[in-house]
Amino acid sequence: MGGGTAAHRLVQRLHELGHPGPVTLLGAEPGPAYHRPLLTSVLGGGLSPADLVLPPLPEGTVVRTGTTAVAVDRWRRVVRTDDGGEYAYATLVLATGARPREPLEGAGVLRTLDDCARLGPGHVTVVGGGVLGVETAAALRRAGRRVTLAHPGPYPMADRLPAAAGRLLAARLTRLGVEAEPDAEITGREHGKLRLRDGRLLDADTVLQCAGVTPDTALAGAAGLTVRTGVVVDDALRTSDPYVRALGDCAEHPGAAPGTHANAWDQAEALAGLLATGRGRYRGTRYVVRPRVPGLDLVTMGRAHEDDQRVAFSDPARGRFAELSLRNGMLTSATLVGLPRAIAAVTQLHDHGLPVPADRLALLLGTAPAEAGPVELPDEAVVCRCNNVTKAALTAAIRAGARDLPALATATRATTGCGSCTPTVRALCTEVRTP
């Protein structure tokens, strides 16, 4: 149940791992599956809707688009749909995603391609200073729209960033032409304006609300499954019913990084292995957030602990900041701004659980002598985070004949998101040996 990226990836991997049984996918949207994390690239004009469409699912998959599940009969093991259909299952996978929190009256949201198409004219006020709000405001500016970013914190992403990093992010958005309205608590809308609790009125010909999502658990709850914030799952992604699994934004697992594409991808990978081979477990997803804003080198990752050792570097005049949290020489969290070489190096340490070098200043300034090139990356390293393209996938595409950036983008989608992986992909083009 669900036609998004997580469901699509699960079905692909089931086929690749030799799952013997039939697979049926029920998707509520009428068209083919597409890469939802890149919707802001459509808003910004960098990609067309067609660029987001995912490859066709394997032959033999039963795909029912435009079909909404309305009930789960766990006793008969049947899913009922809005067109009167019934679909029996041996295993049911809930991949229903999340829905936007209750929007303001007349406000739009950004969850589907249709939402991009129906965006209204004039001055756009983006409500919400999280990752999606930041990406959306920047994308609309790239498209030439006048944009205000209204958010309740002192700076965007205030719940994720230290103050110094948040101020640099705010300055970057201002340079892009985004009009900032911090500490904005919105109470309503009237006559084309937003009313704030402090009495201010903001121009708002069009309002786009990017103020968080809620796991879509309505059907799971109605079916009697255990639900807290999301549908509760164990390391096998089983719900309280052993015949029902859940993954992606609708699922709740203690090791997950909710709301991230990497989380859904990792869970799809784990569940495909479990269903196809009976082996493996989902052990959690490392928390990494990197806003898709071209020219913005910002990443925050991991979770700090109160007794961690802190290492900080601040150079506000040049737009640079870093803060690392360490325990026993290992990285527990990091936030970096304006340090692209350090971001690449620290991300590798975080992803592969490697110790932090003793010369931490050299690491942050990108001058560490032992820095690995792209060929030394492990095959499973994710090079393009927007599209979850690994080094192994890029290497295979290069050896199959895709030996320049445009060809690799066509073959793997790498570099078609925020573009921050372009230097590594370009280096692989020249360094990977071909037959």
Tab-separated table of C-alpha atoms in Angstrom:
chain	number	residue	atom	x	y	z
A	1	MET	CA	0.000	0.000	0.000
A	2	GLY	CA	1.655	3.170	-1.261
A	3	GLY	CA	3.143	4.283	-4.561
A	4	GLY	CA	6.052	6.444	-3.417
A	5	THR	CA	9.812	6.067	-3.498
A	6	ALA	CA	9.986	3.588	-0.612
A	7	ALA	CA	7.426	1.235	-2.165
A	8	HIS	CA	9.068	1.518	-5.580
A	9	ARG	CA	12.496	0.681	-4.181
A	10	LEU	CA	11.112	-2.263	-2.199
A	11	VAL	CA	9.513	-3.817	-5.297
A	12	GLN	CA	12.695	-3.325	-7.346
A	13	ARG	CA	14.858	-4.996	-4.712
A	14	LEU	CA	12.409	-7.884	-4.196
A	15	HIS	CA	12.773	-8.671	-7.885
A	16	GLU	CA	16.566	-8.320	-7.867
A	17	LEU	CA	16.873	-10.609	-4.833
A	18	GLY	CA	14.714	-13.296	-6.428
A	19	HIS	CA	11.518	-13.008	-4.411
A	20	PRO	CA	9.425	-15.928	-5.735
A	21	GLY	CA	5.869	-14.689	-5.197
A	22	PRO	CA	3.643	-12.175	-6.981
A	23	VAL	CA	3.763	-8.519	-5.943
A	24	THR	CA	0.912	-5.999	-6.172
A	25	LEU	CA	1.370	-2.263	-5.639
A	26	LEU	CA	-1.575	0.021	-4.819
A	27	GLY	CA	-0.851	3.722	-5.371
A	28	ALA	CA	-3.346	6.542	-4.800
A	29	GLU	CA	-1.804	8.984	-7.308
A	30	PRO	CA	-2.933	8.462	-10.907
A	31	GLY	CA	0.446	8.555	-12.648
A	32	PRO	CA	3.692	6.602	-12.378
A	33	ALA	CA	5.891	6.767	-9.282
A	34	TYR	CA	8.305	9.701	-9.071
A	35	HIS	CA	11.156	10.925	-6.897
A	36	ARG	CA	9.321	13.100	-4.391
A	37	PRO	CA	12.431	14.543	-2.636
A	38	LEU	CA	13.228	16.511	-5.808
A	39	LEU	CA	9.935	18.412	-6.006
A	40	THR	CA	11.725	21.646	-5.118
A	41	SER	CA	13.919	21.188	-8.197
A	42	VAL	CA	10.719	21.261	-10.267
A	43	LEU	CA	9.625	24.439	-8.457
A	44	GLY	CA	12.997	26.021	-9.177
A	45	GLY	CA	12.895	25.104	-12.869
A	46	GLY	CA	15.994	22.887	-12.777
A	47	LEU	CA	14.022	19.712	-13.515
A	48	SER	CA	10.800	18.956	-15.348
A	49	PRO	CA	8.108	16.682	-13.870
A	50	ALA	CA	9.154	14.011	-16.372
A	51	ASP	CA	12.701	14.065	-14.949
A	52	LEU	CA	11.375	12.821	-11.616
A	53	VAL	CA	9.599	9.728	-12.973
A	54	LEU	CA	11.151	6.520	-11.632
A	55	PRO	CA	12.044	3.575	-13.892
A	56	PRO	CA	9.253	1.070	-14.645
A	57	LEU	CA	8.800	-1.691	-12.106
A	58	PRO	CA	9.863	-5.244	-13.030
A	59	GLU	CA	7.708	-7.204	-15.448
A	60	GLY	CA	5.054	-9.185	-13.621
A	61	THR	CA	4.414	-6.582	-10.926
A	62	VAL	CA	0.718	-5.736	-10.686
A	63	VAL	CA	0.526	-1.934	-10.455
A	64	ARG	CA	-2.763	-0.223	-9.628
A	65	THR	CA	-2.341	3.542	-9.804
A	66	GLY	CA	-5.185	5.880	-8.909
A	67	THR	CA	-6.320	3.261	-6.412
A	68	THR	CA	-6.826	4.272	-2.786
A	69	ALA	CA	-6.930	1.680	-0.011
A	70	VAL	CA	-9.853	2.340	2.329
A	71	ALA	CA	-9.694	-0.555	4.794
A	72	VAL	CA	-7.547	-3.461	5.925
A	73	ASP	CA	-9.336	-6.652	6.996
A	74	ARG	CA	-6.609	-8.354	9.003
A	75	TRP	CA	-8.701	-11.431	9.759
A	76	ARG	CA	-9.330	-12.247	6.106
A	77	ARG	CA	-5.993	-10.684	5.051
A	78	VAL	CA	-7.630	-8.465	2.473
A	79	VAL	CA	-7.186	-4.795	1.496
A	80	ARG	CA	-10.320	-3.020	0.270
A	81	THR	CA	-10.042	-0.130	-2.199
A	82	ASP	CA	-12.203	2.833	-3.132
A	83	ASP	CA	-13.262	1.239	-6.417
A	84	GLY	CA	-14.796	-1.735	-4.625
A	85	GLY	CA	-11.822	-4.016	-5.205
A	86	GLU	CA	-10.382	-6.500	-2.732
A	87	TYR	CA	-6.738	-7.579	-2.738
A	88	ALA	CA	-5.687	-10.613	-0.710
A	89	TYR	CA	-2.223	-10.732	0.811
A	90	ALA	CA	0.222	-13.130	2.421
A	91	THR	CA	2.284	-10.135	3.553
A	92	LEU	CA	0.989	-6.566	3.573
A	93	VAL	CA	3.488	-3.698	3.499
A	94	LEU	CA	2.283	-0.272	4.604
A	95	ALA	CA	4.166	2.457	2.727
A	96	THR	CA	1.535	5.171	3.099
A	97	GLY	CA	4.015	7.948	3.869
A	98	ALA	CA	3.023	11.136	5.663
A	99	ARG	CA	0.589	13.980	5.158
A	100	PRO	CA	1.112	17.694	5.778
A	101	ARG	CA	-0.040	19.061	9.097
A	102	GLU	CA	-3.351	20.905	8.958
A	103	PRO	CA	-2.696	23.828	6.603
A	104	LEU	CA	-3.852	27.394	7.058
A	105	GLU	CA	-7.061	28.252	5.262
A	106	GLY	CA	-6.270	28.780	1.582
A	107	ALA	CA	-2.653	27.664	1.920
A	108	GLY	CA	-1.027	25.201	-0.431
A	109	VAL	CA	1.339	22.389	0.524
A	110	LEU	CA	4.203	20.660	-1.279
A	111	ARG	CA	3.804	16.876	-1.334
A	112	THR	CA	2.985	16.015	-4.955
A	113	LEU	CA	3.681	17.124	-8.518
A	114	ASP	CA	0.109	18.428	-8.643
A	115	ASP	CA	0.976	20.728	-5.728
A	116	CYS	CA	3.808	22.214	-7.829
A	117	ALA	CA	1.470	22.750	-10.771
A	118	ARG	CA	-1.244	24.499	-8.756
A	119	LEU	CA	1.045	27.050	-7.063
A	120	GLY	CA	-0.641	30.450	-7.218
A	121	PRO	CA	0.679	33.738	-8.671
A	122	GLY	CA	2.375	36.768	-7.157
A	123	HIS	CA	4.334	37.089	-3.951
A	124	VAL	CA	4.751	33.691	-2.261
A	125	THR	CA	5.015	33.405	1.505
A	126	VAL	CA	6.525	30.097	2.588
A	127	VAL	CA	5.413	29.207	6.111
A	128	GLY	CA	7.860	27.034	8.011
A	129	GLY	CA	11.611	27.257	8.543
A	130	GLY	CA	12.532	23.578	8.390
A	131	VAL	CA	14.503	21.871	5.645
A	132	LEU	CA	11.580	21.815	3.205
A	133	GLY	CA	10.782	25.482	3.854
A	134	VAL	CA	14.399	26.464	3.200
A	135	GLU	CA	14.597	24.388	0.003
A	136	THR	CA	11.235	25.704	-1.216
A	137	ALA	CA	12.022	29.380	-0.614
A	138	ALA	CA	15.376	29.063	-2.394
A	139	ALA	CA	13.791	27.182	-5.308
A	140	LEU	CA	11.121	29.831	-5.817
A	141	ARG	CA	13.786	32.534	-5.878
A	142	ARG	CA	15.656	30.597	-8.567
A	143	ALA	CA	12.412	30.639	-10.529
A	144	GLY	CA	12.277	34.427	-10.197
A	145	ARG	CA	9.465	34.629	-7.676
A	146	ARG	CA	9.329	37.136	-4.819
A	147	VAL	CA	9.489	35.017	-1.663
A	148	THR	CA	9.107	35.572	2.072
A	149	LEU	CA	10.137	32.811	4.472
A	150	ALA	CA	8.087	33.123	7.674
A	151	HIS	CA	9.102	30.848	10.523
A	152	PRO	CA	8.713	30.749	14.313
A	153	GLY	CA	12.400	30.489	15.228
A	154	PRO	CA	15.179	33.078	15.419
A	155	TYR	CA	16.675	31.608	12.213
A	156	PRO	CA	15.744	28.801	9.761
A	157	MET	CA	16.230	25.184	10.908
A	158	ALA	CA	16.444	26.454	14.483
A	159	ASP	CA	15.555	23.008	15.857
A	160	ARG	CA	18.538	21.432	14.077
A	161	LEU	CA	21.346	24.007	13.933
A	162	PRO	CA	23.536	25.824	16.465
A	163	ALA	CA	22.977	29.582	16.459
A	164	ALA	CA	26.190	30.386	14.554
A	165	ALA	CA	25.273	27.960	11.756
A	166	GLY	CA	21.701	29.221	11.696
A	167	ARG	CA	22.835	32.806	11.258
A	168	LEU	CA	25.033	31.812	8.305
A	169	LEU	CA	22.095	29.987	6.713
A	170	ALA	CA	19.870	33.039	7.174
A	171	ALA	CA	22.534	35.268	5.598
A	172	ARG	CA	22.838	32.932	2.618
A	173	LEU	CA	19.073	32.992	2.020
A	174	THR	CA	19.086	36.787	2.246
A	175	ARG	CA	21.808	36.950	-0.414
A	176	LEU	CA	19.619	34.771	-2.622
A	177	GLY	CA	16.852	37.367	-2.268
A	178	VAL	CA	14.605	35.523	0.196
A	179	GLU	CA	12.842	37.972	2.527
A	180	ALA	CA	13.078	36.602	6.067
A	181	GLU	CA	10.433	36.937	8.763
A	182	PRO	CA	11.769	35.196	11.897
A	183	ASP	CA	9.808	34.791	15.131
A	184	ALA	CA	6.619	34.749	13.051
A	185	GLU	CA	3.708	33.089	14.843
A	186	ILE	CA	0.857	33.075	12.346
A	187	THR	CA	-2.702	33.343	13.656
A	188	GLY	CA	-4.691	33.680	10.435
A	189	ARG	CA	-5.093	35.078	6.945
A	190	GLU	CA	-7.100	38.077	5.783
A	191	HIS	CA	-7.356	40.092	2.558
A	192	GLY	CA	-4.257	38.578	0.952
A	193	LYS	CA	-2.121	38.979	4.079
A	194	LEU	CA	-0.994	36.763	6.945
A	195	ARG	CA	-1.740	37.997	10.459
A	196	LEU	CA	0.916	37.419	13.144
A	197	ARG	CA	0.369	37.188	16.872
A	198	ASP	CA	2.369	40.386	17.438
A	199	GLY	CA	0.003	42.303	15.159
A	200	ARG	CA	2.127	42.406	12.024
A	201	LEU	CA	0.636	41.677	8.606
A	202	LEU	CA	2.689	39.961	5.898
A	203	ASP	CA	2.037	40.235	2.168
A	204	ALA	CA	0.905	36.838	0.918
A	205	ASP	CA	-0.660	36.587	-2.534
A	206	THR	CA	0.102	32.864	-2.353
A	207	VAL	CA	0.815	30.893	0.835
A	208	LEU	CA	2.764	27.639	0.744
A	209	GLN	CA	2.846	25.822	4.054
A	210	CYS	CA	5.959	23.715	4.739
A	211	ALA	CA	5.448	23.251	8.445
A	212	GLY	CA	6.029	19.563	8.946
A	213	VAL	CA	4.197	16.314	8.315
A	214	THR	CA	2.364	13.647	10.278
A	215	PRO	CA	2.751	9.922	9.557
A	216	ASP	CA	-0.294	8.653	7.659
A	217	THR	CA	-1.501	5.983	10.075
A	218	ALA	CA	-5.286	6.258	9.698
A	219	LEU	CA	-5.776	2.854	8.055
A	220	ALA	CA	-3.290	1.182	10.381
A	221	GLY	CA	-5.056	2.587	13.434
A	222	ALA	CA	-8.487	1.601	12.111
A	223	ALA	CA	-7.168	-1.930	11.560
A	224	GLY	CA	-6.106	-2.157	15.206
A	225	LEU	CA	-2.344	-2.035	14.691
A	226	THR	CA	-0.199	-0.430	17.379
A	227	VAL	CA	0.337	3.238	16.537
A	228	ARG	CA	2.172	5.934	18.468
A	229	THR	CA	3.489	8.755	16.296
A	230	GLY	CA	3.825	6.232	13.462
A	231	VAL	CA	3.028	2.565	13.001
A	232	VAL	CA	5.279	0.814	15.522
A	233	VAL	CA	7.704	-1.686	13.938
A	234	ASP	CA	10.537	-3.924	15.147
A	235	ASP	CA	13.906	-4.702	13.532
A	236	ALA	CA	12.138	-6.904	10.974
A	237	LEU	CA	9.818	-3.950	10.212
A	238	ARG	CA	6.927	-6.037	11.555
A	239	THR	CA	3.952	-4.270	13.050
A	240	SER	CA	1.925	-5.715	15.933
A	241	ASP	CA	0.453	-8.070	13.307
A	242	PRO	CA	3.176	-10.447	12.015
A	243	TYR	CA	1.575	-10.477	8.553
A	244	VAL	CA	1.813	-6.680	8.226
A	245	ARG	CA	5.048	-4.711	7.780
A	246	ALA	CA	5.571	-0.943	7.509
A	247	LEU	CA	8.357	1.281	6.215
A	248	GLY	CA	9.143	4.875	5.344
A	249	ASP	CA	7.464	7.947	6.775
A	250	CYS	CA	4.467	6.040	8.175
A	251	ALA	CA	6.623	3.692	10.284
A	252	GLU	CA	8.086	4.285	13.748
A	253	HIS	CA	11.354	2.537	14.609
A	254	PRO	CA	13.709	3.690	17.386
A	255	GLY	CA	16.715	3.725	15.056
A	256	ALA	CA	15.084	5.562	12.159
A	257	ALA	CA	15.744	9.118	11.029
A	258	PRO	CA	12.120	10.192	10.407
A	259	GLY	CA	11.293	12.235	7.342
A	260	THR	CA	14.508	11.472	5.451
A	261	HIS	CA	14.771	9.751	2.104
A	262	ALA	CA	17.734	7.711	3.353
A	263	ASN	CA	15.545	6.233	6.080
A	264	ALA	CA	12.952	4.966	3.577
A	265	TRP	CA	15.693	3.692	1.271
A	266	ASP	CA	17.460	1.735	4.034
A	267	GLN	CA	14.202	0.231	5.260
A	268	ALA	CA	13.209	-0.838	1.743
A	269	GLU	CA	16.603	-2.490	1.333
A	270	ALA	CA	16.304	-4.327	4.651
A	271	LEU	CA	12.721	-5.442	4.118
A	272	ALA	CA	13.415	-6.711	0.601
A	273	GLY	CA	16.190	-8.899	2.004
A	274	LEU	CA	13.973	-10.209	4.766
A	275	LEU	CA	11.057	-11.052	2.477
A	276	ALA	CA	13.170	-12.491	-0.340
A	277	THR	CA	15.801	-14.413	1.627
A	278	GLY	CA	14.666	-14.463	5.264
A	279	ARG	CA	17.945	-12.836	6.298
A	280	GLY	CA	18.927	-9.462	7.674
A	281	ARG	CA	17.509	-6.831	9.981
A	282	TYR	CA	16.913	-3.083	9.912
A	283	ARG	CA	19.450	-1.593	12.317
A	284	GLY	CA	18.601	2.062	11.869
A	285	THR	CA	19.625	4.931	9.603
A	286	ARG	CA	22.325	7.469	10.295
A	287	TYR	CA	20.857	10.946	10.643
A	288	VAL	CA	22.130	13.277	7.903
A	289	VAL	CA	20.387	16.455	6.705
A	290	ARG	CA	21.740	18.451	3.789
A	291	PRO	CA	19.347	21.030	2.289
A	292	ARG	CA	19.119	20.863	-1.498
A	293	VAL	CA	20.098	24.458	-2.204
A	294	PRO	CA	22.709	24.943	-4.948
A	295	GLY	CA	25.721	26.814	-3.615
A	296	LEU	CA	24.857	26.133	0.032
A	297	ASP	CA	27.444	23.895	1.689
A	298	LEU	CA	25.610	22.914	4.873
A	299	VAL	CA	25.183	19.562	6.556
A	300	THR	CA	24.137	18.419	10.006
A	301	MET	CA	24.409	14.796	11.082
A	302	GLY	CA	24.208	12.509	14.079
A	303	ARG	CA	22.972	13.132	17.611
A	304	ALA	CA	25.106	14.748	20.300
A	305	HIS	CA	25.213	13.587	23.915
A	306	GLU	CA	25.567	15.838	26.923
A	307	ASP	CA	28.990	14.499	27.929
A	308	ASP	CA	30.514	14.533	24.413
A	309	GLN	CA	33.727	16.404	23.710
A	310	ARG	CA	33.065	19.458	21.520
A	311	VAL	CA	35.321	20.814	18.779
A	312	ALA	CA	34.259	24.118	17.205
A	313	PHE	CA	35.579	26.340	14.422
A	314	SER	CA	33.986	29.676	13.504
A	315	ASP	CA	34.894	32.105	10.714
A	316	PRO	CA	31.749	34.221	10.200
A	317	ALA	CA	33.487	36.754	7.949
A	318	ARG	CA	34.043	34.010	5.359
A	319	GLY	CA	30.775	32.181	6.058
A	320	ARG	CA	32.399	29.147	7.678
A	321	PHE	CA	31.449	27.202	10.782
A	322	ALA	CA	31.940	23.715	12.161
A	323	GLU	CA	31.004	21.948	15.361
A	324	LEU	CA	31.907	18.316	16.023
A	325	SER	CA	30.814	16.184	18.961
A	326	LEU	CA	33.121	13.287	19.817
A	327	ARG	CA	33.073	10.318	22.143
A	328	ASN	CA	36.182	8.157	22.530
A	329	GLY	CA	37.582	9.658	19.354
A	330	MET	CA	34.493	8.783	17.315
A	331	LEU	CA	32.068	11.253	15.778
A	332	THR	CA	28.596	11.395	17.340
A	333	SER	CA	27.358	14.551	15.586
A	334	ALA	CA	28.539	17.346	13.325
A	335	THR	CA	27.297	20.580	11.796
A	336	LEU	CA	29.338	22.246	9.063
A	337	VAL	CA	28.718	25.330	6.907
A	338	GLY	CA	30.846	26.693	4.070
A	339	LEU	CA	33.466	23.926	4.298
A	340	PRO	CA	32.862	21.621	1.313
A	341	ARG	CA	36.049	19.549	1.643
A	342	ALA	CA	35.455	19.067	5.357
A	343	ILE	CA	31.837	18.108	4.680
A	344	ALA	CA	32.997	15.342	2.317
A	345	ALA	CA	35.593	14.044	4.786
A	346	VAL	CA	33.389	14.242	7.903
A	347	THR	CA	30.472	12.590	6.088
A	348	GLN	CA	32.721	9.612	5.278
A	349	LEU	CA	33.780	9.356	8.933
A	350	HIS	CA	30.144	9.468	10.031
A	351	ASP	CA	28.807	7.027	7.435
A	352	HIS	CA	31.475	4.400	8.008
A	353	GLY	CA	32.058	4.787	11.748
A	354	LEU	CA	35.713	5.781	11.349
A	355	PRO	CA	37.791	7.517	14.043
A	356	VAL	CA	38.348	11.264	13.793
A	357	PRO	CA	41.976	12.192	12.938
A	358	ALA	CA	44.006	13.751	15.720
A	359	ASP	CA	44.583	16.936	13.706
A	360	ARG	CA	41.010	18.179	13.796
A	361	LEU	CA	41.754	21.657	12.465
A	362	ALA	CA	43.357	20.110	9.372
A	363	LEU	CA	40.252	17.948	8.934
A	364	LEU	CA	37.937	20.968	9.085
A	365	LEU	CA	40.094	23.060	6.765
A	366	GLY	CA	40.278	20.233	4.229
A	367	THR	CA	44.058	19.864	4.380
A	368	ALA	CA	44.337	16.393	5.883
A	369	PRO	CA	47.060	14.573	3.911
A	370	ALA	CA	45.332	11.197	4.066
A	371	GLU	CA	42.070	12.322	2.512
A	372	ALA	CA	40.749	9.526	0.301
A	373	GLY	CA	39.872	10.116	-3.317
A	374	PRO	CA	36.665	8.787	-4.818
A	375	VAL	CA	38.278	5.529	-5.975
A	376	GLU	CA	39.166	4.723	-2.355
A	377	LEU	CA	35.551	5.082	-1.240
A	378	PRO	CA	33.879	1.769	-0.347
A	379	ASP	CA	31.454	0.479	-2.970
A	380	GLU	CA	28.457	1.014	-0.695
A	381	ALA	CA	29.293	4.703	-0.071
A	382	VAL	CA	26.429	6.962	-1.173
A	383	VAL	CA	27.869	9.576	-3.547
A	384	CYS	CA	24.626	11.278	-4.650
A	385	ARG	CA	22.419	11.684	-1.586
A	386	CYS	CA	19.518	13.247	-3.474
A	387	ASN	CA	19.041	10.061	-5.496
A	388	ASN	CA	20.803	7.527	-3.241
A	389	VAL	CA	23.352	6.597	-5.905
A	390	THR	CA	26.264	4.567	-4.563
A	391	LYS	CA	29.829	4.436	-5.785
A	392	ALA	CA	29.147	0.851	-6.946
A	393	ALA	CA	26.237	1.997	-9.142
A	394	LEU	CA	28.323	4.791	-10.665
A	395	THR	CA	31.266	2.481	-11.276
A	396	ALA	CA	29.025	-0.061	-12.985
A	397	ALA	CA	27.512	2.655	-15.191
A	398	ILE	CA	30.962	3.966	-16.160
A	399	ARG	CA	32.142	0.468	-17.094
A	400	ALA	CA	28.945	0.004	-19.104
A	401	GLY	CA	29.821	3.046	-21.220
A	402	ALA	CA	28.526	6.117	-19.340
A	403	ARG	CA	31.865	7.909	-19.161
A	404	ASP	CA	30.947	11.575	-18.743
A	405	LEU	CA	28.650	13.596	-16.470
A	406	PRO	CA	25.626	13.795	-18.822
A	407	ALA	CA	25.751	10.061	-19.525
A	408	LEU	CA	26.068	9.207	-15.824
A	409	ALA	CA	23.187	11.546	-14.972
A	410	THR	CA	21.025	9.739	-17.522
A	411	ALA	CA	22.060	6.290	-16.327
A	412	THR	CA	21.925	6.836	-12.560
A	413	ARG	CA	20.354	10.288	-11.881
A	414	ALA	CA	23.507	11.307	-10.002
A	415	THR	CA	24.127	15.109	-10.037
A	416	THR	CA	20.481	15.865	-10.980
A	417	GLY	CA	19.513	16.983	-7.474
A	418	CYS	CA	21.394	19.660	-5.553
A	419	GLY	CA	24.565	19.072	-7.575
A	420	SER	CA	26.923	18.864	-4.594
A	421	CYS	CA	28.151	15.416	-5.682
A	422	THR	CA	29.333	16.687	-9.087
A	423	PRO	CA	33.069	16.939	-8.198
A	424	THR	CA	33.160	13.354	-6.899
A	425	VAL	CA	31.228	12.008	-9.885
A	426	ARG	CA	33.526	13.895	-12.265
A	427	ALA	CA	36.572	12.430	-10.509
A	428	LEU	CA	35.161	8.919	-10.828
A	429	CYS	CA	34.762	9.488	-14.573
A	430	THR	CA	38.505	9.974	-14.906
A	431	GLU	CA	39.752	7.540	-12.249
A	432	VAL	CA	37.638	4.404	-12.725
A	433	ARG	CA	39.315	1.981	-15.062
A	434	THR	CA	37.195	0.808	-17.958
A	435	PRO	CA	37.633	-2.335	-20.074
